[in-house]
Amino acid sequence: MHRDDDATVRKILTEIGDTWAVVGLSTNRSRAAYGVAEVLRRYGKRVVPVHPKAEPVHGEQGYASLADIPFDVDVVDVFVNSELAGAVADEAVAKGAQAVWFQLDVVDEEAYERTRAAGLDMVMNRCPAIEIPRLG
């Protein structure tokens, strides 16, 4: 069972840093990632799209993988299905991110344990677009 406490949610959203790589973000406006990225931007986050198409989204250059991003990333927000999410968490550790955020319905207990063991903050099965307005 994961231990997503509100203190970790608050820390990731307010203390860690403002550069978020959103894995699964494309120009498809009907996808949840697109709307969540808009909310993150409204709250001052730099949102970097990570998607195989590497399309620019919200005016920010896209990249095919986390490893392709030529600058540091603070948080990796994961919008891929649970079967793929663990590999993304491992890439986030390799990239040097400070935190990993698995979106609603994205759960991988082993990836959570590996990521926390590597020293990163992590939450699972939560949405920053829901959590950030609650911080007040």
Rosetta silent file (secondary structure, phi, psi, omega in degrees, C-alpha in Angstrom):
SEQUENCE: MHRDDDATVRKILTEIGDTWAVVGLSTNRSRAAYGVAEVLRRYGKRVVPVHPKAEPVHGEQGYASLADIPFDVDVVDVFVNSELAGAVADEAVAKGAQAVWFQLDVVDEEAYERTRAAGLDMVMNRCPAIEIPRLG
SCORE:     score description
SCORE:     0.000 S_00000001
   1 L     0.000  133.586 -179.023    0.000    0.000    0.000 S_00000001
   2 L   -84.232  159.721 -172.333    1.401    3.372   -0.889 S_00000001
   3 L  -119.597   62.143 -179.794    1.679    6.168    1.599 S_00000001
   4 L   -79.051   95.708  179.694    0.704    9.310   -0.285 S_00000001
   5 L   -95.055  160.727 -177.365    0.334   11.742    2.511 S_00000001
   6 H   -63.488  -29.334  179.009   -0.762   15.326    2.110 S_00000001
   7 H   -63.964  -39.591  178.171    2.626   16.558    3.314 S_00000001
   8 H   -68.193  -42.411  176.945    4.341   14.869    0.345 S_00000001
   9 H   -57.215  -48.617 -179.108    1.737   16.248   -2.062 S_00000001
  10 H   -61.744  -44.042 -178.952    2.292   19.753   -0.641 S_00000001
  11 H   -60.111  -46.771 -178.344    6.091   19.393   -0.775 S_00000001
  12 H   -63.493  -41.157 -175.582    6.063   18.328   -4.433 S_00000001
  13 H   -78.588  -25.633 -172.534    3.677   21.099   -5.444 S_00000001
  14 H  -120.158  -19.663 -172.292    5.175   23.963   -3.434 S_00000001
  15 L  -115.881  -30.216 -166.576    8.777   23.243   -2.463 S_00000001
  16 L   -73.638  -45.784 -177.656   10.565   20.999   -4.925 S_00000001
  17 L   157.836  165.285 -169.467   10.760   23.048   -8.092 S_00000001
  18 L  -107.235    7.424  177.642    8.789   24.344  -11.005 S_00000001
  19 E  -102.302  111.230 -177.327   10.016   22.300  -13.979 S_00000001
  20 E  -111.460  123.408  169.918    7.628   19.413  -14.602 S_00000001
  21 E   -90.483  122.365 -178.591    8.143   16.811  -17.322 S_00000001
  22 E  -106.342  104.978 -175.991    4.712   15.462  -18.231 S_00000001
  23 E   -82.983  119.123 -175.858    5.107   11.990  -19.729 S_00000001
  24 L   107.161    1.156 -179.720    2.260   11.259  -22.119 S_00000001
  25 L   -82.936  121.860  176.945    1.518   14.921  -22.930 S_00000001
  26 L  -130.378 -174.056  179.178    0.670   15.509  -26.589 S_00000001
  27 L   -79.325    1.409 -179.639   -1.321   18.053  -28.574 S_00000001
  28 L   -72.802  104.598 -175.689   -4.485   15.947  -28.112 S_00000001
  29 L   -68.052  -17.072 -178.484   -6.749   18.346  -26.218 S_00000001
  30 L   -84.072   -7.801 -179.815   -9.177   15.569  -25.249 S_00000001
  31 L   -85.590  146.756 -178.987   -6.566   13.765  -23.141 S_00000001
  32 H   -57.908  -37.355 -177.103   -6.355   14.402  -19.397 S_00000001
  33 H   -56.919  -37.201 -177.491   -2.643   15.260  -19.650 S_00000001
  34 H   -63.217  -48.523 -179.696   -3.448   18.308  -21.786 S_00000001
  35 H   -67.103  -40.684  178.636   -5.841   19.819  -19.239 S_00000001
  36 H   -63.192  -40.672  178.067   -3.630   18.998  -16.259 S_00000001
  37 H   -60.279  -39.780  177.386   -0.683   20.656  -18.005 S_00000001
  38 H   -60.455  -43.503  179.569   -2.801   23.800  -18.445 S_00000001
  39 H   -64.032  -45.824  179.224   -3.574   23.860  -14.717 S_00000001
  40 H   -57.783  -41.836  179.137    0.085   23.353  -13.789 S_00000001
  41 H   -64.286  -39.699  178.168    1.044   26.248  -16.082 S_00000001
  42 H   -60.788  -29.580  179.286   -1.587   28.497  -14.480 S_00000001
  43 L   -93.512   16.995  170.709    0.099   27.796  -11.150 S_00000001
  44 L    88.933   10.211  179.270    3.504   28.825  -12.494 S_00000001
  45 L   -85.641  144.831  168.929    4.990   25.477  -13.446 S_00000001
  46 E   -86.652  122.476 -175.778    7.103   25.003  -16.569 S_00000001
  47 E  -108.519  118.242 -178.075    5.541   22.011  -18.322 S_00000001
  48 E  -107.570  116.346 -178.887    7.795   19.990  -20.615 S_00000001
  49 E   -73.373  135.209  173.674    5.967   17.495  -22.873 S_00000001
  50 E  -126.072  114.088 -174.091    7.407   13.974  -23.121 S_00000001
  51 L  -160.154  146.120 -179.717    5.765   11.882  -25.831 S_00000001
  52 L   -52.291  -30.258 -179.887    7.044    9.705  -28.699 S_00000001
  53 L   -76.049  -18.347  179.315    5.878   12.376  -31.176 S_00000001
  54 L    52.394   40.233 -179.554    7.970   15.056  -29.377 S_00000001
  55 L   -81.505  147.250  170.132    5.433   17.725  -30.348 S_00000001
  56 L   -68.412  138.322  177.893    5.479   21.221  -28.850 S_00000001
  57 E  -135.150  136.378 -179.932    2.571   21.662  -26.415 S_00000001
  58 L    52.939   33.854  176.871    1.523   24.897  -24.702 S_00000001
  59 L    78.996    4.747 -178.638    4.482   26.609  -26.383 S_00000001
  60 E  -110.141  132.810  179.216    7.072   24.284  -24.838 S_00000001
  61 L   -56.766  136.947  176.442    9.306   22.040  -26.960 S_00000001
  62 L   -93.958  158.142  178.953    8.441   18.356  -26.656 S_00000001
  63 E  -132.200  148.743 -177.575   10.894   15.495  -26.216 S_00000001
  64 L   -73.954  -25.478  179.477   10.597   11.807  -27.094 S_00000001
  65 L  -151.514  164.773  176.660   11.980   10.678  -23.724 S_00000001
  66 H   -60.219  -39.284 -177.889   13.107   12.061  -20.387 S_00000001
  67 H   -62.190  -25.653 -178.872   16.713   11.346  -21.345 S_00000001
  68 H   -76.976  -15.799 -177.844   16.337   13.662  -24.375 S_00000001
  69 L   -71.857  122.088 -172.883   15.543   16.723  -22.230 S_00000001
  70 L   -87.063   21.321  178.653   18.740   18.830  -22.215 S_00000001
  71 L  -146.978  169.896 -177.857   18.107   20.473  -18.824 S_00000001
  72 L   -71.777  148.467  177.669   17.192   19.449  -15.285 S_00000001
  73 L  -122.892  135.265 -179.268   13.671   18.400  -14.415 S_00000001
  74 L   -85.644  -47.093 -175.320   12.258   18.711  -10.889 S_00000001
  75 E  -129.633  139.220  174.065    9.131   16.553  -11.109 S_00000001
  76 E  -111.545  115.821 -179.104    8.122   13.802  -13.537 S_00000001
  77 E  -100.236  122.595 -166.878    4.326   13.576  -13.916 S_00000001
  78 E  -109.238  113.014  178.051    3.343   10.209  -15.392 S_00000001
  79 L  -112.311   43.525  174.800    0.297    9.850  -17.671 S_00000001
  80 L  -117.914  164.772 -177.024    0.993    6.361  -19.012 S_00000001
  81 L   -69.075  161.624 -172.359   -0.727    3.153  -18.004 S_00000001
  82 H   -56.321  -32.718 -178.370    0.458    1.306  -14.925 S_00000001
  83 H   -65.362  -28.067 -178.807    2.279   -1.366  -16.972 S_00000001
  84 H   -98.757  -13.929 -170.135    4.592    1.300  -18.442 S_00000001
  85 H   -67.143  -35.440 -178.341    4.832    3.596  -15.435 S_00000001
  86 H   -60.568  -40.890  178.327    7.578    1.715  -13.584 S_00000001
  87 H   -64.575  -36.953  178.218   10.020    2.166  -16.436 S_00000001
  88 H   -66.775  -40.799  177.392    9.228    5.890  -16.506 S_00000001
  89 H   -60.256  -41.915  178.302    9.862    6.129  -12.753 S_00000001
  90 H   -63.281  -39.198  176.905   13.249    4.456  -13.283 S_00000001
  91 H   -64.658  -36.522  178.689   14.028    6.968  -16.058 S_00000001
  92 H   -63.718  -40.946  176.785   13.081    9.798  -13.679 S_00000001
  93 H   -61.539  -47.561 -179.060   15.601    8.504  -11.136 S_00000001
  94 H   -62.340  -33.894 -179.086   18.270    8.265  -13.861 S_00000001
  95 H   -72.360  -20.395 -178.387   17.413   11.808  -15.034 S_00000001
  96 L    91.288   18.749  177.312   17.996   13.176  -11.536 S_00000001
  97 L   -63.703  158.419  178.826   14.436   14.319  -10.866 S_00000001
  98 L   -95.114  -19.034 -177.011   13.499   15.089   -7.277 S_00000001
  99 E  -153.171  154.179  174.907    9.981   13.662   -7.414 S_00000001
 100 E  -126.665  136.933 -179.662    7.694   11.368   -9.406 S_00000001
 101 E  -124.679  113.763  174.207    3.940   11.816   -9.628 S_00000001
 102 E   -92.074  125.656 -177.412    1.769    8.927  -10.884 S_00000001
 103 L   -66.005  176.102  176.869   -1.596   10.230  -12.075 S_00000001
 104 L   -52.332  135.377  178.496   -5.016    8.898  -11.120 S_00000001
 105 L    70.590    7.244  174.684   -5.308    5.153  -11.765 S_00000001
 106 L  -103.181  109.982 -175.166   -1.541    4.813  -12.310 S_00000001
 107 L  -135.968  128.789  173.116   -0.296    2.398   -9.654 S_00000001
 108 L  -151.305   98.059 -174.552    2.906    0.366   -9.431 S_00000001
 109 H   -60.872  -39.782 -179.189    3.868   -0.529   -5.864 S_00000001
 110 H   -66.230  -40.911  177.131    7.303   -1.884   -6.826 S_00000001
 111 H   -63.492  -38.812  177.916    8.132    1.293   -8.774 S_00000001
 112 H   -58.831  -48.973 -178.824    7.014    3.321   -5.761 S_00000001
 113 H   -62.246  -43.951  178.962    9.380    1.386   -3.485 S_00000001
 114 H   -62.085  -43.536 -176.608   12.301    1.688   -5.944 S_00000001
 115 H   -67.256  -44.427  177.619   11.741    5.403   -6.446 S_00000001
 116 H   -64.762  -40.159  179.556   11.480    6.143   -2.713 S_00000001
 117 H   -62.832  -29.090  178.434   14.558    3.969   -2.053 S_00000001
 118 L   -79.638   -3.470  175.348   16.441    6.128   -4.583 S_00000001
 119 L    97.027    7.101 -179.830   15.606    9.168   -2.448 S_00000001
 120 L   -91.011  150.616  168.385   12.850   10.744   -4.523 S_00000001
 121 E   -78.672  149.490 -178.934    9.510   11.942   -3.224 S_00000001
 122 E  -154.889  143.552  168.022    6.593   10.195   -4.871 S_00000001
 123 E  -129.795  154.262 -179.235    2.825   10.062   -4.941 S_00000001
 124 L  -131.586  148.132  172.634    0.597    7.628   -6.784 S_00000001
 125 L    59.132   39.181  175.311   -2.992    7.667   -7.977 S_00000001
 126 L  -134.156  163.791  179.354   -3.423   11.413   -7.372 S_00000001
 127 L  -125.308  123.051 -179.450   -3.841   14.376   -9.732 S_00000001
 128 H   -62.730  -28.650  179.638   -1.916   17.627   -9.253 S_00000001
 129 H   -69.003  -24.335  174.794   -4.698   19.592  -10.965 S_00000001
 130 H   -84.409  -40.425 -173.969   -7.036   18.425   -8.193 S_00000001
 131 H   -75.711  -39.412 -171.201   -4.513   18.844   -5.379 S_00000001
 132 H   -63.401  -38.094  177.983   -2.921   22.214   -6.214 S_00000001
 133 H   -67.562  -24.085 -179.344   -6.086   24.354   -5.757 S_00000001
 134 H   -71.268  -18.430 -173.934   -6.591   22.719   -2.324 S_00000001
 135 L   -67.612  -32.246  175.916   -3.287   24.086   -1.052 S_00000001
 136 L    49.675    0.000    0.000   -4.729   27.575   -0.691 S_00000001
